[in-house]
mmCIF file of C-alpha atoms in Angstrom:
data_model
loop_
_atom_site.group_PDB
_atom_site.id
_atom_site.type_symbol
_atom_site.label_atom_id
_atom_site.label_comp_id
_atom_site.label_asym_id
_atom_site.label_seq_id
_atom_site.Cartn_x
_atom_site.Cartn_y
_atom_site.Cartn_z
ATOM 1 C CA UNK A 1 89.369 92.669 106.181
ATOM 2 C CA UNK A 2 86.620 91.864 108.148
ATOM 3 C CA UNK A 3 83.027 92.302 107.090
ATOM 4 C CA UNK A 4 80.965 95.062 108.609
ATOM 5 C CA UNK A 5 77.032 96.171 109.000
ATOM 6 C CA UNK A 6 78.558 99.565 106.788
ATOM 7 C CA UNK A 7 80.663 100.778 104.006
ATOM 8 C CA UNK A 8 81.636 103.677 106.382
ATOM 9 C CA UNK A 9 82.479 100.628 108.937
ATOM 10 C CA UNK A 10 84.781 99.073 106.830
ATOM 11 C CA UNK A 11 85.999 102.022 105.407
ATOM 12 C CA UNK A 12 86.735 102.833 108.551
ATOM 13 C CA UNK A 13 88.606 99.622 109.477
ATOM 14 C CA UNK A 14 90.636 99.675 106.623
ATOM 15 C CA UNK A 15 91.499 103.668 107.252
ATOM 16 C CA UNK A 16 92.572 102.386 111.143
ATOM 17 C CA UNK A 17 94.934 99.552 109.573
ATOM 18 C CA UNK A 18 96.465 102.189 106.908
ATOM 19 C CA UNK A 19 97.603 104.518 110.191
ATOM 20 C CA UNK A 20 99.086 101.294 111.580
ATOM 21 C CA UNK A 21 100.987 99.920 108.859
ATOM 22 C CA UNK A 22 102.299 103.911 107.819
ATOM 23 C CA UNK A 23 103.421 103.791 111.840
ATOM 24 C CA UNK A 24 104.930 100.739 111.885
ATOM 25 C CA UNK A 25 107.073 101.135 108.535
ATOM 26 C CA UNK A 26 107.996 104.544 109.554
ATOM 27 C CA UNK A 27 109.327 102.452 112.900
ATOM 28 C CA UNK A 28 110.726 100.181 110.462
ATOM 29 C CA UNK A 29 112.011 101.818 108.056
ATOM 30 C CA UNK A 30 112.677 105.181 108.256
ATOM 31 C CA UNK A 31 116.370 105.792 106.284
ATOM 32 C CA UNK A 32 114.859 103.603 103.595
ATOM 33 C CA UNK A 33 111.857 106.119 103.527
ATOM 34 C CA UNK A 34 113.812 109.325 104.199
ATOM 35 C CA UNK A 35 116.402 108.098 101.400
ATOM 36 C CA UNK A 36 112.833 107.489 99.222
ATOM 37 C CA UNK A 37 112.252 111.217 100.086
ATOM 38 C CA UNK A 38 115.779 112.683 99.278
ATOM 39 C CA UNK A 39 116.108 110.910 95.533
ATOM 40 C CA UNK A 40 112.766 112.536 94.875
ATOM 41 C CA UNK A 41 113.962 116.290 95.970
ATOM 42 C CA UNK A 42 116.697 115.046 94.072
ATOM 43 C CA UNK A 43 114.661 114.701 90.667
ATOM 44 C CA UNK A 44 112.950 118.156 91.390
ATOM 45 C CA UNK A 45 116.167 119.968 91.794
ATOM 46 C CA UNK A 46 117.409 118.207 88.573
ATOM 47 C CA UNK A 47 113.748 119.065 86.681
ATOM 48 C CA UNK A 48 114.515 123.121 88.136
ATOM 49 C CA UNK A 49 117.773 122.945 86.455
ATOM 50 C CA UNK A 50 116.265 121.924 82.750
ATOM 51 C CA UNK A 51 115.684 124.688 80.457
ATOM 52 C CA UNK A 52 112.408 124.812 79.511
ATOM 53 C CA UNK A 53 111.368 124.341 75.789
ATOM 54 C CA UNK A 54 108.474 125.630 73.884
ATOM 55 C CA UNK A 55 106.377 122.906 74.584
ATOM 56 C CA UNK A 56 104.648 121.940 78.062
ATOM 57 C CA UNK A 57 106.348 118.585 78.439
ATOM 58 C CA UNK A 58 106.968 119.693 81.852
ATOM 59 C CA UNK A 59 104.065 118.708 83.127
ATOM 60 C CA UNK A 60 104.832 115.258 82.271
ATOM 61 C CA UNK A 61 107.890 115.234 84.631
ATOM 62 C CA UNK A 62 105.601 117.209 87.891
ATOM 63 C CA UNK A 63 102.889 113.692 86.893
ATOM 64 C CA UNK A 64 105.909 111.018 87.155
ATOM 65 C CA UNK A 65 107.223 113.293 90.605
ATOM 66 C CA UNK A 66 103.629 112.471 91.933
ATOM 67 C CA UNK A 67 103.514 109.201 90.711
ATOM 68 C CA UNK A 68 107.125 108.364 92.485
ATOM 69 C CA UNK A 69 105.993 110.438 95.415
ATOM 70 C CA UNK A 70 102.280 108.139 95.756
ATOM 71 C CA UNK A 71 104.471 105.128 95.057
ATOM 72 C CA UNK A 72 106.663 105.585 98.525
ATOM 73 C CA UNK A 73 102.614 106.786 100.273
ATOM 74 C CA UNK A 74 101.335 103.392 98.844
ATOM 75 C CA UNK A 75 104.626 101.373 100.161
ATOM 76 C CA UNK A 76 104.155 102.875 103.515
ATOM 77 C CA UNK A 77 100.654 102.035 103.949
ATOM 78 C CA UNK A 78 101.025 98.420 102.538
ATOM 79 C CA UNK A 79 99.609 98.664 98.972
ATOM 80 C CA UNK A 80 102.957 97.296 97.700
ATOM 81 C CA UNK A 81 101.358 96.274 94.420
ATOM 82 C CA UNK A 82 99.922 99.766 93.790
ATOM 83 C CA UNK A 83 103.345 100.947 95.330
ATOM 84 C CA UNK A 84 105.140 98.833 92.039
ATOM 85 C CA UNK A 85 102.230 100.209 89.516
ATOM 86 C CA UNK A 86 102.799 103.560 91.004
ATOM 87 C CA UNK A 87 106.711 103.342 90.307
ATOM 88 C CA UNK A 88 106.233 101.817 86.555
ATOM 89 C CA UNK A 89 103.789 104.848 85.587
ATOM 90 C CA UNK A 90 106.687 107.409 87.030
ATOM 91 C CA UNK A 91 109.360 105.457 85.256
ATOM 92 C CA UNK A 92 107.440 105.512 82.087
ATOM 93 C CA UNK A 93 106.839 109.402 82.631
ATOM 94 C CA UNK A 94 110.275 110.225 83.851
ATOM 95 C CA UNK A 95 111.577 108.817 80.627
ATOM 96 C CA UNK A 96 108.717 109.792 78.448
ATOM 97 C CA UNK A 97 109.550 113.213 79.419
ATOM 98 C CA UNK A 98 113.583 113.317 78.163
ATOM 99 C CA UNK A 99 112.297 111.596 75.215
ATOM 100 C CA UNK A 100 110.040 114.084 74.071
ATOM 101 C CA UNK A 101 111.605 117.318 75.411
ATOM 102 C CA UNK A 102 113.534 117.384 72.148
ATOM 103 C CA UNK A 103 110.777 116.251 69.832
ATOM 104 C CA UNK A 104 108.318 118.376 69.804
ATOM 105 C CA UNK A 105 105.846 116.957 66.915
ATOM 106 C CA UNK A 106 105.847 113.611 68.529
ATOM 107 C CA UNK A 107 104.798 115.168 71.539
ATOM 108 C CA UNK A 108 102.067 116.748 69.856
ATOM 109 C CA UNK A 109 100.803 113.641 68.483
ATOM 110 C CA UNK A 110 101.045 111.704 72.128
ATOM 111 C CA UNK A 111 99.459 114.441 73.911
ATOM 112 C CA UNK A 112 96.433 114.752 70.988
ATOM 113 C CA UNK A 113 96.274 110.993 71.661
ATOM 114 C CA UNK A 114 97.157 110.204 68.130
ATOM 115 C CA UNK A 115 99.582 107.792 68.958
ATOM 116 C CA UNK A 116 100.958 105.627 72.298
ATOM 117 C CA UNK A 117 104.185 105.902 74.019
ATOM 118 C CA UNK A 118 105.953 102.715 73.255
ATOM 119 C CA UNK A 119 108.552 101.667 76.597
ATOM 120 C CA UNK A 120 111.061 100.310 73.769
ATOM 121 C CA UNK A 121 110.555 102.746 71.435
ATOM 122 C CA UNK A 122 111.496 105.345 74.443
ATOM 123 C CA UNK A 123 114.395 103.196 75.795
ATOM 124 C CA UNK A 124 116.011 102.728 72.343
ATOM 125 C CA UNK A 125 119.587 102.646 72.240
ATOM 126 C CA UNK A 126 120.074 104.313 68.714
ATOM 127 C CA UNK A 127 116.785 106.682 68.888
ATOM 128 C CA UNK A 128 115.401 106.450 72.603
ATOM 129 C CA UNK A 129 116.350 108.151 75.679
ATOM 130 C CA UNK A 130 119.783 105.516 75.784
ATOM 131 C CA UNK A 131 121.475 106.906 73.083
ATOM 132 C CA UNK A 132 124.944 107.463 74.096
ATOM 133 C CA UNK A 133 125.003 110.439 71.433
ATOM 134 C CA UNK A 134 122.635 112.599 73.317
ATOM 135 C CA UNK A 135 123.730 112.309 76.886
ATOM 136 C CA UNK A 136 127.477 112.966 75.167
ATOM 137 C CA UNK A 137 125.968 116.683 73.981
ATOM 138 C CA UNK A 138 124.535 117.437 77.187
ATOM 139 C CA UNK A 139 126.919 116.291 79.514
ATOM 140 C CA UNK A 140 130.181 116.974 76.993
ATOM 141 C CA UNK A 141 131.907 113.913 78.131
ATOM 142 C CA UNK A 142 131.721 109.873 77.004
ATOM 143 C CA UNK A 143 128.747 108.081 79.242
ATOM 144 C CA UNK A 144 128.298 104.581 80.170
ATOM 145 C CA UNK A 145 124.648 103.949 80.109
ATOM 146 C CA UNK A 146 124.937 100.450 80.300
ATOM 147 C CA UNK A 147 124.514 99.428 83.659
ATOM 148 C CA UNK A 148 121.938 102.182 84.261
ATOM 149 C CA UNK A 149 120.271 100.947 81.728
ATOM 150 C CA UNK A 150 120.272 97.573 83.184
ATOM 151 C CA UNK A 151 119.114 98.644 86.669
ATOM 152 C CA UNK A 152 115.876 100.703 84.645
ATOM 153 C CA UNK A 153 115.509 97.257 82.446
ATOM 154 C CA UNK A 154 115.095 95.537 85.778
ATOM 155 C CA UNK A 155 113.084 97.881 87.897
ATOM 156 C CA UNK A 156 110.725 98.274 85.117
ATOM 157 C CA UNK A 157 110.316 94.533 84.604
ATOM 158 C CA UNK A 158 109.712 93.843 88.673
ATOM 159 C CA UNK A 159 106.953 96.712 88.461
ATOM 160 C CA UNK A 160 105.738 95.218 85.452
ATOM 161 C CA UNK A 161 105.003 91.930 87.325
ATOM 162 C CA UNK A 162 102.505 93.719 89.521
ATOM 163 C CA UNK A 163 101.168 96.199 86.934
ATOM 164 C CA UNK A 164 100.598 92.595 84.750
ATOM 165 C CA UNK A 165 98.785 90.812 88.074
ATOM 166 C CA UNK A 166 101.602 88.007 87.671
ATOM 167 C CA UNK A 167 100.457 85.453 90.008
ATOM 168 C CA UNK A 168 102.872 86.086 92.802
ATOM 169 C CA UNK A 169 103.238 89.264 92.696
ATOM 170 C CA UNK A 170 99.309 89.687 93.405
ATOM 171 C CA UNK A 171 98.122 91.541 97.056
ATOM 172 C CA UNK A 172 95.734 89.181 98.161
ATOM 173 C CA UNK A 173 97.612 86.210 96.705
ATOM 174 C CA UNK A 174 100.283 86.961 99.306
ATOM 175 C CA UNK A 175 98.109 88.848 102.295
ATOM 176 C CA UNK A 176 95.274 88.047 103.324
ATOM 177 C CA UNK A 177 94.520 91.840 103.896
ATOM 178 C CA UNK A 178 96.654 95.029 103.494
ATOM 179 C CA UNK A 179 99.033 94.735 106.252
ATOM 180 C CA UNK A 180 102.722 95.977 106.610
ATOM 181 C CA UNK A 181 105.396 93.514 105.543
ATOM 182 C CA UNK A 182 108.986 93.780 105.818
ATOM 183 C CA UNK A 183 110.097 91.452 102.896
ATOM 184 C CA UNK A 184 107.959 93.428 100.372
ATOM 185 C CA UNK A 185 108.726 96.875 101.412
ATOM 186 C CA UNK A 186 112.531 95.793 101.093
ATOM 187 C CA UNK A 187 111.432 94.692 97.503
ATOM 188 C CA UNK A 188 109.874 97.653 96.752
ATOM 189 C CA UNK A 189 112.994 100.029 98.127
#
């Protein structure tokens, strides 16, 4: 970024650079976006389909949909790290919301701020969202969990490295300013 008389000046430059890099990845890569676009109406039309409990852990699902949904905005305009912090908040929602649909008290306690989501204590295999036992009820059938579990274990970890500020995985460490790049919205997608 340059250095102006103004804020509004380099507000302004920086607003001018946004439209630019949100042109140019549409140019670029518009079925990656578009296929962005259709997982997320896919996750809606799975949240419709959810019976709703007595507690208002829904609104925990419509926060990681707007989280995934600013995550794909941020990508496009070539905040990839905010793009990766933005994905790691709506994992950590997505999941924090099947964990606590079923328990309501523990809900209670998050929500009162009483106690802290915990990512392991969420992705547990015997108590967390990757018990095989609960997917068996819902879905009436034997699941395999491990490989999606693996893909989750790494997508979380790669988002971690920007929520974390790990060295290389820092903005300015590898841009000078916020500019479109095709290697890091291919890491991103």
């Amino acid at each position: 970024m340059m250095y102006t008389d103004t804020v509004n000046d380099a507000i302004m430059q920086i607003a001018d650079a946004l439209r630019e890099n949100i042109r140019v990845s549409d140019e670029k890569q518009k079925n990656n976006i578009e296929n962005c676009y259709k997982e997320l109406q896919i996750i809606e039309e799975i949240s419709s389909s959810i019976q709703p409990n007595t507690n208002d852990v829904f609104s925990v699902f419509s926060e990681a949909e707007n989280d995934l949904l600013n995550s794909i905005v941020f990508s496009c305009q070539g905040f990839y790290r905010n793009a990766f912090m933005c994905l790691r908040s709506s994992l950590e929602l997505m999941f924090s919301f099947i964990y606590y649909y079923d328990r309501n008290y523990e809900y209670v306690l998050w929500k009162s701020d009483c106690i802290n989501t915990q990512w392991c204590t969420v992705t547990d295999r015997e108590k967390g969202v990757y018990n095989k036992e609960f997917y068996k009820i819902i879905w009436q059938r034997e699941i395999n969990l491990s490989e999606f579990s693996k893909k989750v274990t790494d997508a979380y970890h790669k988002c971690s490295q920007s929520v974390h500020g790990k060295y290389g995985y820092m903005q300015t460490v590898t841009y000078s300013s916020v500019k479109y790049d095709d290697e890091s919205f291919e890491r991103f997608v």
